[in-house]
Short mmCIF file of C-alpha atoms in Angstrom, two decimals:
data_model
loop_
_atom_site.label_atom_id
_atom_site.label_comp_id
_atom_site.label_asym_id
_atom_site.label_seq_id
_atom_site.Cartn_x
_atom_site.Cartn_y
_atom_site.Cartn_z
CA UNK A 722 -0.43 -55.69 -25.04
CA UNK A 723 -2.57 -53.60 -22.93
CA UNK A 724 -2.91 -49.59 -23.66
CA UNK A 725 -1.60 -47.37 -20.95
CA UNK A 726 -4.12 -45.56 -18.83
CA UNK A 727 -3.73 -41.14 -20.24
CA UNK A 728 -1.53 -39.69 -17.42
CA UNK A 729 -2.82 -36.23 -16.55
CA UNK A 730 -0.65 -33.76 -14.79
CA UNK A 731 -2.00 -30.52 -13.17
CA UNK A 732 -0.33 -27.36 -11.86
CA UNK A 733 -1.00 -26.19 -8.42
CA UNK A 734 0.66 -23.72 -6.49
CA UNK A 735 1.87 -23.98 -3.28
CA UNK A 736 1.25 -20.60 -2.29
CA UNK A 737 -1.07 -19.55 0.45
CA UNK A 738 -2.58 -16.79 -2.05
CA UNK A 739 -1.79 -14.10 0.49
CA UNK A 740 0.35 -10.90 -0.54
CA UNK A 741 2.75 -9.55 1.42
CA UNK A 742 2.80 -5.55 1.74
CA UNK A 743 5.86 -3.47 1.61
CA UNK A 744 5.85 -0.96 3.78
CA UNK A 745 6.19 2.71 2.97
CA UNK A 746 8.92 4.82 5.10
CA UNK A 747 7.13 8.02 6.21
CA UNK A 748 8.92 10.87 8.17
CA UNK A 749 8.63 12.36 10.33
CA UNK A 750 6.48 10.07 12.56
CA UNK A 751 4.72 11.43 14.57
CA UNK A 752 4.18 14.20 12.04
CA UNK A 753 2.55 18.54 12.94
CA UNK A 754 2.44 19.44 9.36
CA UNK A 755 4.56 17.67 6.50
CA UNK A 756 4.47 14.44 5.89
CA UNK A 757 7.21 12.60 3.22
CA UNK A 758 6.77 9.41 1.67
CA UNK A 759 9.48 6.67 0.01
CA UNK A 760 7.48 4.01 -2.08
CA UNK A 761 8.49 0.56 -1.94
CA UNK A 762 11.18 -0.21 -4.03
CA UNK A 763 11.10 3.44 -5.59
CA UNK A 764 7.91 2.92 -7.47
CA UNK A 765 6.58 5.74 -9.43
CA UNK A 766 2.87 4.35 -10.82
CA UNK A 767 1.21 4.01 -7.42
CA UNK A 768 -1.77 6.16 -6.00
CA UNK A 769 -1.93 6.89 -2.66
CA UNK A 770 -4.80 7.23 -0.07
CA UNK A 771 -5.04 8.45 3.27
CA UNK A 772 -7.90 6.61 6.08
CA UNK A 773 -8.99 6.68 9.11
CA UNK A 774 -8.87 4.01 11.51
CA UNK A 775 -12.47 4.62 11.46
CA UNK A 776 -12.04 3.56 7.47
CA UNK A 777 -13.10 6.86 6.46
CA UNK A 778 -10.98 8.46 3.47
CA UNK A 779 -8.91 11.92 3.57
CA UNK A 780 -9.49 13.26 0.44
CA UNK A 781 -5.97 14.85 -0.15
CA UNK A 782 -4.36 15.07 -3.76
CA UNK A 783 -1.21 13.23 -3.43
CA UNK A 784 1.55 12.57 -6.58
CA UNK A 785 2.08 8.84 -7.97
CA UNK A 786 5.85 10.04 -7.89
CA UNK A 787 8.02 7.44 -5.44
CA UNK A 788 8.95 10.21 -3.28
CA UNK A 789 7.07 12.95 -1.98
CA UNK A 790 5.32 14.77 0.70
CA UNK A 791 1.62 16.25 1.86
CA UNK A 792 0.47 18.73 4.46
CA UNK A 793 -1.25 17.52 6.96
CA UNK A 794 -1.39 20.15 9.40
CA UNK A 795 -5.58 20.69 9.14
CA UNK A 796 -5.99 16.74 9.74
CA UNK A 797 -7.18 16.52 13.96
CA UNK A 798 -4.83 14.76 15.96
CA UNK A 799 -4.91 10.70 15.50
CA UNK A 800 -3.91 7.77 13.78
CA UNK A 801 -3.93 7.12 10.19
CA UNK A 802 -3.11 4.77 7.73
CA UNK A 803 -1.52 5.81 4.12
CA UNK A 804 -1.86 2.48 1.59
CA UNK A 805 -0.20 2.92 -1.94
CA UNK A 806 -2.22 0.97 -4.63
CA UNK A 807 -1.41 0.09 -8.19
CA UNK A 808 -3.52 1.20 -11.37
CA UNK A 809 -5.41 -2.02 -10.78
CA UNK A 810 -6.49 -0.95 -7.56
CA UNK A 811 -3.90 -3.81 -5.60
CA UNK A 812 -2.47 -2.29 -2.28
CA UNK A 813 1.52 -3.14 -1.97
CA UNK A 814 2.19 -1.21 0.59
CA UNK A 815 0.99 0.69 3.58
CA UNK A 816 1.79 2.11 6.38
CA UNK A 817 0.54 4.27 10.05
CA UNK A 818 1.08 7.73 11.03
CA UNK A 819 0.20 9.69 13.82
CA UNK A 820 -0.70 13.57 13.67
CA UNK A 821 0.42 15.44 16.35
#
């Protein structure tokens, strides 16, 4: 009798790698001087950061709660982009604004 070749099996995924963002609901867009937030799936341990299209970053202090609001009525007129990110730095979620 002849011994059997070792059969080897390996795992691989079929997934593109790619992660698919939830979007945040903001309101009111366009917005003059409040801005409110609803994370994804009413998350609570997210941070939150304001850009530029430019990429620049608006340094505003905004709460890791799932809902909440900012003022943004001393940002100049334009498009932004809010992104919520977890502890480990991993954006979910983003979304576009436009101050009025």
């Amino acid at each position: 009798m002849k011994a059997a070749d070792p059969l080897f099996i390996t795992e691989q995924s079929a997934s593109s790698g790619s992660i698919t963002l939830s979007k945040l609901f903001l309101f009111p867009n366009p917005v003059s001087n409040e801005l409110r937030w609803n994370a994804p799936s009413g998350r609570s341990d997210l941070n939150y950061t304001i850009y530029r299209l430019d990429g620049t970053i608006i340094e505003v202090p905004l709460s890791s709660a799932a809902n909440g609001s900012f003022d943004v009525s001393k940002f100049s007129p334009g498009y932004y982009i809010l992104m919520a990110k977890t502890a480990h730095g991993e954006t979910i979620a983003k979304n576009s604004f436009i101050k009025i």
